[in-house]
Amino acid sequence: MFFSRKNFCLFIIVLVHVIGVFGRMGECEVIEVISFKNSDQKSESNSDDVKYEEENKIIEANVTATNSSSNVTKVNCLTDKVYGPVEIVNATRLMKLLILEPGPSNKSRNDKEGRLLPGTCVIVLFYARWSIFSSQAAPHFNALPRSFPHIKAVALDAIKYQNFNAQYGIVGVPTLMLVHNGKPVAKFNYTVYTLETFAKFITQITNLQPNGSLYVTSLDFSGPVSSTPSNGTDYCLVLSWIFITACALYFTSQSRWWQQFVELIQNTWRESNAQHEHVD
């Protein structure tokens, strides 16, 4: 009985300790679960805040993209002079047209103030006579002065006068550039070169609107900018091919298989001569 009571007491003590340990473990688990839930709630709240901020940014970006044209300060083009058809210019003539108009305000003005000042607007087409894309855009550019008579329209052969390419960042033809008071303002960035896209480009940048309806006539295909690619000889291309051919011949003559081929021809020639001498 003594041992049984003693064992029973030990069993009760062990059971109490086990219950206490499990109780502490349960409290720890509950605390961990609660803290885990709190962290989840914080992370969820943080993620909600991040999502809300991202949505706000997206909305702001969409609003900015939608209202980008309205936020741009448009160029103030003079309308007191009416210009004629497109003028094909050289480097000297283009430099005269792009000279900054004199005045103390032009020296210290910023971009926005420069756009607000009234000034002469010039639209420049950089083209190449052999370019198919330049020929396709030519009739639409020839019709542009009829819709915008207050803008001086000029065209420059970018291949013949290449010093302007690096100065204005011309990397391909055709390239359309708008100049205001001798300062480049914008470049045409559309993929389709038509009179409608030209007019859209000008109305987005300047304070001008097209004069009447937009149309291209048969006379616009005849000039001033030619709508037919030229078949002239490109001497730079000829010199390039001559240089490539000369380099190919030189490296071929220095190769091992070419020397073996030459030795084979020489040996064959010697054998044929020896046979002829033997027959004689």
mmCIF file of C-alpha atoms in Angstrom:
data_model
loop_
_atom_site.group_PDB
_atom_site.id
_atom_site.type_symbol
_atom_site.label_atom_id
_atom_site.label_comp_id
_atom_site.label_asym_id
_atom_site.label_seq_id
_atom_site.Cartn_x
_atom_site.Cartn_y
_atom_site.Cartn_z
ATOM 1 C CA MET A 1 0.000 0.000 0.000
ATOM 2 C CA PHE A 2 2.831 2.336 0.864
ATOM 3 C CA PHE A 3 4.477 1.745 -2.478
ATOM 4 C CA SER A 4 1.196 2.028 -4.255
ATOM 5 C CA ARG A 5 0.386 5.315 -2.526
ATOM 6 C CA LYS A 6 3.910 6.535 -3.159
ATOM 7 C CA ASN A 7 3.674 5.560 -6.792
ATOM 8 C CA PHE A 8 0.287 7.192 -7.011
ATOM 9 C CA CYS A 9 1.688 10.415 -5.511
ATOM 10 C CA LEU A 10 4.592 10.337 -7.924
ATOM 11 C CA PHE A 11 2.154 9.758 -10.756
ATOM 12 C CA ILE A 12 0.082 12.753 -9.623
ATOM 13 C CA ILE A 13 3.201 14.950 -9.358
ATOM 14 C CA VAL A 14 4.436 13.869 -12.782
ATOM 15 C CA LEU A 15 0.979 14.422 -14.224
ATOM 16 C CA VAL A 16 0.837 17.933 -12.736
ATOM 17 C CA HIS A 17 4.248 18.757 -14.212
ATOM 18 C CA VAL A 18 3.234 17.373 -17.572
ATOM 19 C CA ILE A 19 0.030 19.395 -17.530
ATOM 20 C CA GLY A 20 2.010 22.488 -16.561
ATOM 21 C CA VAL A 21 4.486 21.925 -19.357
ATOM 22 C CA PHE A 22 1.712 21.395 -21.888
ATOM 23 C CA GLY A 23 -0.045 24.454 -20.552
ATOM 24 C CA ARG A 24 3.080 26.539 -21.033
ATOM 25 C CA MET A 25 3.557 25.099 -24.507
ATOM 26 C CA GLY A 26 -0.042 25.903 -25.293
ATOM 27 C CA GLU A 27 0.449 29.469 -24.089
ATOM 28 C CA CYS A 28 3.596 29.741 -26.164
ATOM 29 C CA GLU A 29 1.803 28.360 -29.188
ATOM 30 C CA VAL A 30 -1.081 30.739 -28.644
ATOM 31 C CA ILE A 31 1.303 33.659 -28.271
ATOM 32 C CA GLU A 32 3.143 32.626 -31.403
ATOM 33 C CA VAL A 33 -0.083 32.226 -33.310
ATOM 34 C CA ILE A 34 -1.329 35.589 -32.128
ATOM 35 C CA SER A 35 1.929 37.275 -33.019
ATOM 36 C CA PHE A 36 1.892 35.514 -36.373
ATOM 37 C CA LYS A 37 -1.607 36.761 -36.989
ATOM 38 C CA ASN A 38 -0.561 40.253 -36.034
ATOM 39 C CA SER A 39 2.341 40.099 -38.439
ATOM 40 C CA ASP A 40 -0.034 38.837 -41.104
ATOM 41 C CA GLN A 41 -2.371 41.675 -40.395
ATOM 42 C CA LYS A 42 0.508 44.134 -40.570
ATOM 43 C CA SER A 43 1.787 42.615 -43.778
ATOM 44 C CA GLU A 44 -1.727 42.610 -45.194
ATOM 45 C CA SER A 45 -2.182 46.218 -44.204
ATOM 46 C CA ASN A 46 1.226 47.069 -45.636
ATOM 47 C CA SER A 47 0.399 45.213 -48.837
ATOM 48 C CA ASP A 48 -2.924 47.032 -49.005
ATOM 49 C CA ASP A 49 -1.083 50.330 -48.573
ATOM 50 C CA VAL A 50 1.401 49.352 -51.257
ATOM 51 C CA LYS A 51 -1.414 48.301 -53.586
ATOM 52 C CA TYR A 52 -3.229 51.545 -52.858
ATOM 53 C CA GLU A 53 -0.092 53.561 -53.567
ATOM 54 C CA GLU A 54 0.537 51.580 -56.761
ATOM 55 C CA GLU A 55 -3.049 52.131 -57.871
ATOM 56 C CA ASN A 56 -2.654 55.838 -57.177
ATOM 57 C CA LYS A 57 0.585 55.879 -59.162
ATOM 58 C CA ILE A 58 -1.071 54.048 -62.051
ATOM 59 C CA ILE A 59 -4.002 56.449 -61.975
ATOM 60 C CA GLU A 60 -1.628 59.419 -61.863
ATOM 61 C CA ALA A 61 0.391 57.938 -64.726
ATOM 62 C CA ASN A 62 -2.754 57.395 -66.760
ATOM 63 C CA VAL A 63 -3.911 60.919 -66.058
ATOM 64 C CA THR A 64 -0.477 62.232 -66.994
ATOM 65 C CA ALA A 65 -0.438 60.190 -70.196
ATOM 66 C CA THR A 66 -3.958 61.302 -71.039
ATOM 67 C CA ASN A 67 -3.303 64.950 -70.331
ATOM 68 C CA SER A 68 0.272 65.021 -71.624
ATOM 69 C CA SER A 69 -0.723 66.989 -74.683
ATOM 70 C CA SER A 70 -2.597 69.546 -72.569
ATOM 71 C CA ASN A 71 0.320 69.989 -70.148
ATOM 72 C CA VAL A 72 2.872 70.646 -72.911
ATOM 73 C CA THR A 73 3.627 74.313 -73.491
ATOM 74 C CA LYS A 74 2.839 74.868 -77.141
ATOM 75 C CA VAL A 75 5.116 76.803 -79.426
ATOM 76 C CA ASN A 76 3.954 80.307 -80.295
ATOM 77 C CA CYS A 77 4.425 80.601 -84.064
ATOM 78 C CA LEU A 78 4.140 83.908 -85.854
ATOM 79 C CA THR A 79 1.201 84.186 -88.238
ATOM 80 C CA ASP A 80 1.986 87.513 -89.890
ATOM 81 C CA LYS A 81 3.708 85.951 -92.895
ATOM 82 C CA VAL A 82 2.514 83.432 -95.457
ATOM 83 C CA TYR A 83 5.157 81.166 -96.969
ATOM 84 C CA GLY A 84 5.114 79.444 -100.310
ATOM 85 C CA PRO A 85 5.816 75.843 -101.334
ATOM 86 C CA VAL A 86 8.521 73.620 -99.915
ATOM 87 C CA GLU A 87 12.024 74.949 -100.488
ATOM 88 C CA ILE A 88 14.929 72.604 -101.225
ATOM 89 C CA VAL A 89 17.819 74.132 -99.273
ATOM 90 C CA ASN A 90 21.543 73.598 -98.912
ATOM 91 C CA ALA A 91 23.644 73.878 -95.776
ATOM 92 C CA THR A 92 24.172 77.636 -96.046
ATOM 93 C CA ARG A 93 20.505 78.399 -96.580
ATOM 94 C CA LEU A 94 19.431 76.159 -93.710
ATOM 95 C CA MET A 95 21.907 77.809 -91.333
ATOM 96 C CA LYS A 96 20.441 81.212 -92.210
ATOM 97 C CA LEU A 97 16.940 79.944 -91.483
ATOM 98 C CA LEU A 98 17.993 78.408 -88.170
ATOM 99 C CA ILE A 99 19.865 81.435 -86.849
ATOM 100 C CA LEU A 100 18.516 82.451 -83.445
ATOM 101 C CA GLU A 101 16.669 85.722 -83.647
ATOM 102 C CA PRO A 102 18.586 88.520 -81.873
ATOM 103 C CA GLY A 103 17.369 90.002 -78.640
ATOM 104 C CA PRO A 104 18.335 90.094 -74.953
ATOM 105 C CA SER A 105 15.425 87.861 -74.005
ATOM 106 C CA ASN A 106 16.768 84.990 -76.108
ATOM 107 C CA LYS A 107 20.016 84.809 -74.144
ATOM 108 C CA SER A 108 18.541 84.132 -70.710
ATOM 109 C CA ARG A 109 15.264 82.426 -71.568
ATOM 110 C CA ASN A 110 14.438 78.883 -70.529
ATOM 111 C CA ASP A 111 12.620 76.307 -72.601
ATOM 112 C CA LYS A 112 9.123 77.265 -71.463
ATOM 113 C CA GLU A 113 9.707 80.983 -71.899
ATOM 114 C CA GLY A 114 11.241 80.353 -75.304
ATOM 115 C CA ARG A 115 8.154 78.471 -76.435
ATOM 116 C CA LEU A 116 5.863 81.287 -75.292
ATOM 117 C CA LEU A 117 7.784 83.934 -77.207
ATOM 118 C CA PRO A 118 6.371 84.554 -80.696
ATOM 119 C CA GLY A 119 8.818 83.466 -83.347
ATOM 120 C CA THR A 120 9.279 82.003 -86.791
ATOM 121 C CA CYS A 121 8.487 78.300 -87.105
ATOM 122 C CA VAL A 122 10.358 76.178 -89.621
ATOM 123 C CA ILE A 123 9.584 72.550 -90.427
ATOM 124 C CA VAL A 124 12.625 70.697 -91.802
ATOM 125 C CA LEU A 125 12.561 67.391 -93.666
ATOM 126 C CA PHE A 126 15.842 65.466 -93.724
ATOM 127 C CA TYR A 127 15.612 63.094 -96.665
ATOM 128 C CA ALA A 128 17.679 61.062 -99.116
ATOM 129 C CA ARG A 129 17.010 60.997 -102.842
ATOM 130 C CA TRP A 130 17.547 57.236 -103.089
ATOM 131 C CA SER A 131 15.417 56.415 -100.012
ATOM 132 C CA ILE A 132 12.087 54.740 -100.738
ATOM 133 C CA PHE A 133 10.629 55.959 -97.440
ATOM 134 C CA SER A 134 11.649 59.537 -98.224
ATOM 135 C CA SER A 135 9.959 59.237 -101.609
ATOM 136 C CA GLN A 136 6.775 57.945 -99.995
ATOM 137 C CA ALA A 137 6.702 60.845 -97.528
ATOM 138 C CA ALA A 138 7.565 63.461 -100.182
ATOM 139 C CA PRO A 139 4.054 64.194 -101.605
ATOM 140 C CA HIS A 140 2.587 64.522 -98.115
ATOM 141 C CA PHE A 141 5.332 66.935 -97.106
ATOM 142 C CA ASN A 142 4.868 68.889 -100.346
ATOM 143 C CA ALA A 143 1.195 69.355 -99.416
ATOM 144 C CA LEU A 144 2.018 70.580 -95.902
ATOM 145 C CA PRO A 145 2.488 74.321 -96.712
ATOM 146 C CA ARG A 146 -1.028 74.426 -98.154
ATOM 147 C CA SER A 147 -2.470 73.372 -94.780
ATOM 148 C CA PHE A 148 -0.012 75.375 -92.647
ATOM 149 C CA PRO A 149 0.922 78.474 -94.678
ATOM 150 C CA HIS A 150 2.463 80.246 -91.663
ATOM 151 C CA ILE A 151 5.205 77.628 -91.240
ATOM 152 C CA LYS A 152 8.277 77.702 -93.446
ATOM 153 C CA ALA A 153 8.742 74.211 -94.941
ATOM 154 C CA VAL A 154 12.223 73.251 -96.155
ATOM 155 C CA ALA A 155 13.881 69.993 -97.182
ATOM 156 C CA LEU A 156 17.567 69.080 -96.896
ATOM 157 C CA ASP A 157 19.448 66.171 -98.423
ATOM 158 C CA ALA A 158 20.847 64.517 -95.285
ATOM 159 C CA ILE A 159 23.296 62.403 -97.283
ATOM 160 C CA LYS A 160 24.786 65.334 -99.167
ATOM 161 C CA TYR A 161 24.985 67.616 -96.114
ATOM 162 C CA GLN A 162 25.914 65.259 -93.304
ATOM 163 C CA ASN A 163 27.248 67.894 -90.909
ATOM 164 C CA PHE A 164 23.697 68.508 -89.644
ATOM 165 C CA ASN A 165 23.129 64.841 -88.803
ATOM 166 C CA ALA A 166 25.359 64.822 -85.732
ATOM 167 C CA GLN A 167 24.326 68.331 -84.733
ATOM 168 C CA TYR A 168 20.607 67.550 -84.605
ATOM 169 C CA GLY A 169 20.765 63.812 -83.904
ATOM 170 C CA ILE A 170 19.553 62.645 -87.312
ATOM 171 C CA VAL A 171 19.990 58.859 -87.343
ATOM 172 C CA GLY A 172 17.733 57.969 -90.265
ATOM 173 C CA VAL A 173 15.729 59.340 -93.154
ATOM 174 C CA PRO A 174 13.160 60.677 -93.469
ATOM 175 C CA THR A 175 13.230 62.769 -90.285
ATOM 176 C CA LEU A 176 10.882 65.681 -89.641
ATOM 177 C CA MET A 177 11.982 68.380 -87.189
ATOM 178 C CA LEU A 178 10.211 71.518 -85.993
ATOM 179 C CA VAL A 179 12.324 74.604 -85.283
ATOM 180 C CA HIS A 180 11.115 77.659 -83.377
ATOM 181 C CA ASN A 181 13.226 80.823 -83.229
ATOM 182 C CA GLY A 182 16.230 78.880 -84.497
ATOM 183 C CA LYS A 183 15.916 76.247 -81.771
ATOM 184 C CA PRO A 184 14.863 72.620 -82.449
ATOM 185 C CA VAL A 185 11.664 71.939 -80.534
ATOM 186 C CA ALA A 186 10.443 68.459 -81.496
ATOM 187 C CA LYS A 187 10.951 65.579 -83.908
ATOM 188 C CA PHE A 188 8.304 63.619 -85.720
ATOM 189 C CA ASN A 189 7.972 60.273 -83.911
ATOM 190 C CA TYR A 190 5.176 58.546 -85.820
ATOM 191 C CA THR A 191 5.605 55.395 -87.896
ATOM 192 C CA VAL A 192 3.329 56.545 -90.735
ATOM 193 C CA TYR A 193 4.418 59.520 -92.832
ATOM 194 C CA THR A 194 1.174 61.024 -94.075
ATOM 195 C CA LEU A 195 -0.285 64.511 -94.244
ATOM 196 C CA GLU A 196 -2.704 63.660 -91.422
ATOM 197 C CA THR A 197 0.079 62.589 -89.055
ATOM 198 C CA PHE A 198 2.137 65.641 -90.020
ATOM 199 C CA ALA A 199 -0.814 67.887 -89.191
ATOM 200 C CA LYS A 200 -1.391 66.076 -85.888
ATOM 201 C CA PHE A 201 2.266 66.526 -84.982
ATOM 202 C CA ILE A 202 2.166 70.265 -85.699
ATOM 203 C CA THR A 203 -1.106 70.903 -83.864
ATOM 204 C CA GLN A 204 0.185 69.097 -80.772
ATOM 205 C CA ILE A 205 3.367 71.177 -80.657
ATOM 206 C CA THR A 206 2.273 74.587 -81.946
ATOM 207 C CA ASN A 207 -0.662 76.957 -81.591
ATOM 208 C CA LEU A 208 -1.611 76.500 -85.252
ATOM 209 C CA GLN A 209 -4.473 74.591 -86.806
ATOM 210 C CA PRO A 210 -4.697 73.297 -90.385
ATOM 211 C CA ASN A 211 -6.056 75.718 -92.939
ATOM 212 C CA GLY A 212 -9.057 73.914 -94.397
ATOM 213 C CA SER A 213 -9.188 70.243 -95.260
ATOM 214 C CA LEU A 214 -6.159 68.007 -95.618
ATOM 215 C CA TYR A 215 -5.612 66.614 -99.096
ATOM 216 C CA VAL A 216 -2.786 65.610 -101.441
ATOM 217 C CA THR A 217 -3.008 66.482 -105.137
ATOM 218 C CA SER A 218 -1.259 65.046 -108.168
ATOM 219 C CA LEU A 219 0.992 68.113 -108.307
ATOM 220 C CA ASP A 220 2.377 67.207 -104.890
ATOM 221 C CA PHE A 221 3.848 64.026 -106.383
ATOM 222 C CA SER A 222 5.879 66.047 -108.892
ATOM 223 C CA GLY A 223 7.795 68.161 -106.397
ATOM 224 C CA PRO A 224 9.526 70.067 -104.963
ATOM 225 C CA VAL A 225 10.679 66.956 -103.054
ATOM 226 C CA SER A 226 10.785 64.094 -105.527
ATOM 227 C CA SER A 227 8.445 61.170 -104.930
ATOM 228 C CA THR A 228 10.551 58.861 -107.128
ATOM 229 C CA PRO A 229 13.790 57.379 -105.771
ATOM 230 C CA SER A 230 16.847 58.355 -107.769
ATOM 231 C CA ASN A 231 19.072 55.785 -109.456
ATOM 232 C CA GLY A 232 22.303 57.715 -109.095
ATOM 233 C CA THR A 233 25.633 56.067 -108.383
ATOM 234 C CA ASP A 234 26.571 55.946 -104.738
ATOM 235 C CA TYR A 235 30.341 56.375 -104.857
ATOM 236 C CA CYS A 236 30.721 55.695 -101.159
ATOM 237 C CA LEU A 237 29.050 52.331 -101.659
ATOM 238 C CA VAL A 238 31.339 51.580 -104.620
ATOM 239 C CA LEU A 239 34.438 52.428 -102.591
ATOM 240 C CA SER A 240 33.156 50.272 -99.740
ATOM 241 C CA TRP A 241 32.750 47.262 -102.039
ATOM 242 C CA ILE A 242 36.231 47.828 -103.504
ATOM 243 C CA PHE A 243 37.727 47.936 -100.021
ATOM 244 C CA ILE A 244 35.877 44.777 -98.927
ATOM 245 C CA THR A 245 36.960 42.933 -102.087
ATOM 246 C CA ALA A 246 40.599 43.983 -101.650
ATOM 247 C CA CYS A 247 40.619 42.836 -98.017
ATOM 248 C CA ALA A 248 39.017 39.511 -98.955
ATOM 249 C CA LEU A 249 41.608 38.885 -101.697
ATOM 250 C CA TYR A 250 44.501 39.792 -99.411
ATOM 251 C CA PHE A 251 43.458 37.529 -96.533
ATOM 252 C CA THR A 252 42.635 34.745 -98.983
ATOM 253 C CA SER A 253 46.123 34.945 -100.500
ATOM 254 C CA GLN A 254 47.645 34.700 -97.022
ATOM 255 C CA SER A 255 45.639 31.624 -96.042
ATOM 256 C CA ARG A 256 47.107 28.119 -95.922
ATOM 257 C CA TRP A 257 44.621 26.446 -98.258
ATOM 258 C CA TRP A 258 45.319 29.053 -100.939
ATOM 259 C CA GLN A 259 49.036 28.298 -100.752
ATOM 260 C CA GLN A 260 48.264 24.594 -101.036
ATOM 261 C CA PHE A 261 46.080 25.286 -104.055
ATOM 262 C CA VAL A 262 48.874 27.285 -105.715
ATOM 263 C CA GLU A 263 51.380 24.499 -105.028
ATOM 264 C CA LEU A 264 48.969 21.960 -106.524
ATOM 265 C CA ILE A 265 48.656 24.023 -109.702
ATOM 266 C CA GLN A 266 52.441 24.400 -109.931
ATOM 267 C CA ASN A 267 53.045 20.671 -109.448
ATOM 268 C CA THR A 268 50.442 19.813 -112.066
ATOM 269 C CA TRP A 269 52.034 22.237 -114.503
ATOM 270 C CA ARG A 270 55.487 20.772 -113.881
ATOM 271 C CA GLU A 271 54.259 17.212 -114.368
ATOM 272 C CA SER A 272 52.558 18.150 -117.624
ATOM 273 C CA ASN A 273 55.738 19.828 -118.885
ATOM 274 C CA ALA A 274 57.800 16.794 -117.892
ATOM 275 C CA GLN A 275 55.459 14.472 -119.792
ATOM 276 C CA HIS A 276 55.667 16.663 -122.888
ATOM 277 C CA GLU A 277 59.466 16.646 -122.723
ATOM 278 C CA HIS A 278 59.467 12.850 -122.327
ATOM 279 C CA VAL A 279 57.227 12.419 -125.367
ATOM 280 C CA ASP A 280 59.453 14.687 -127.426
#
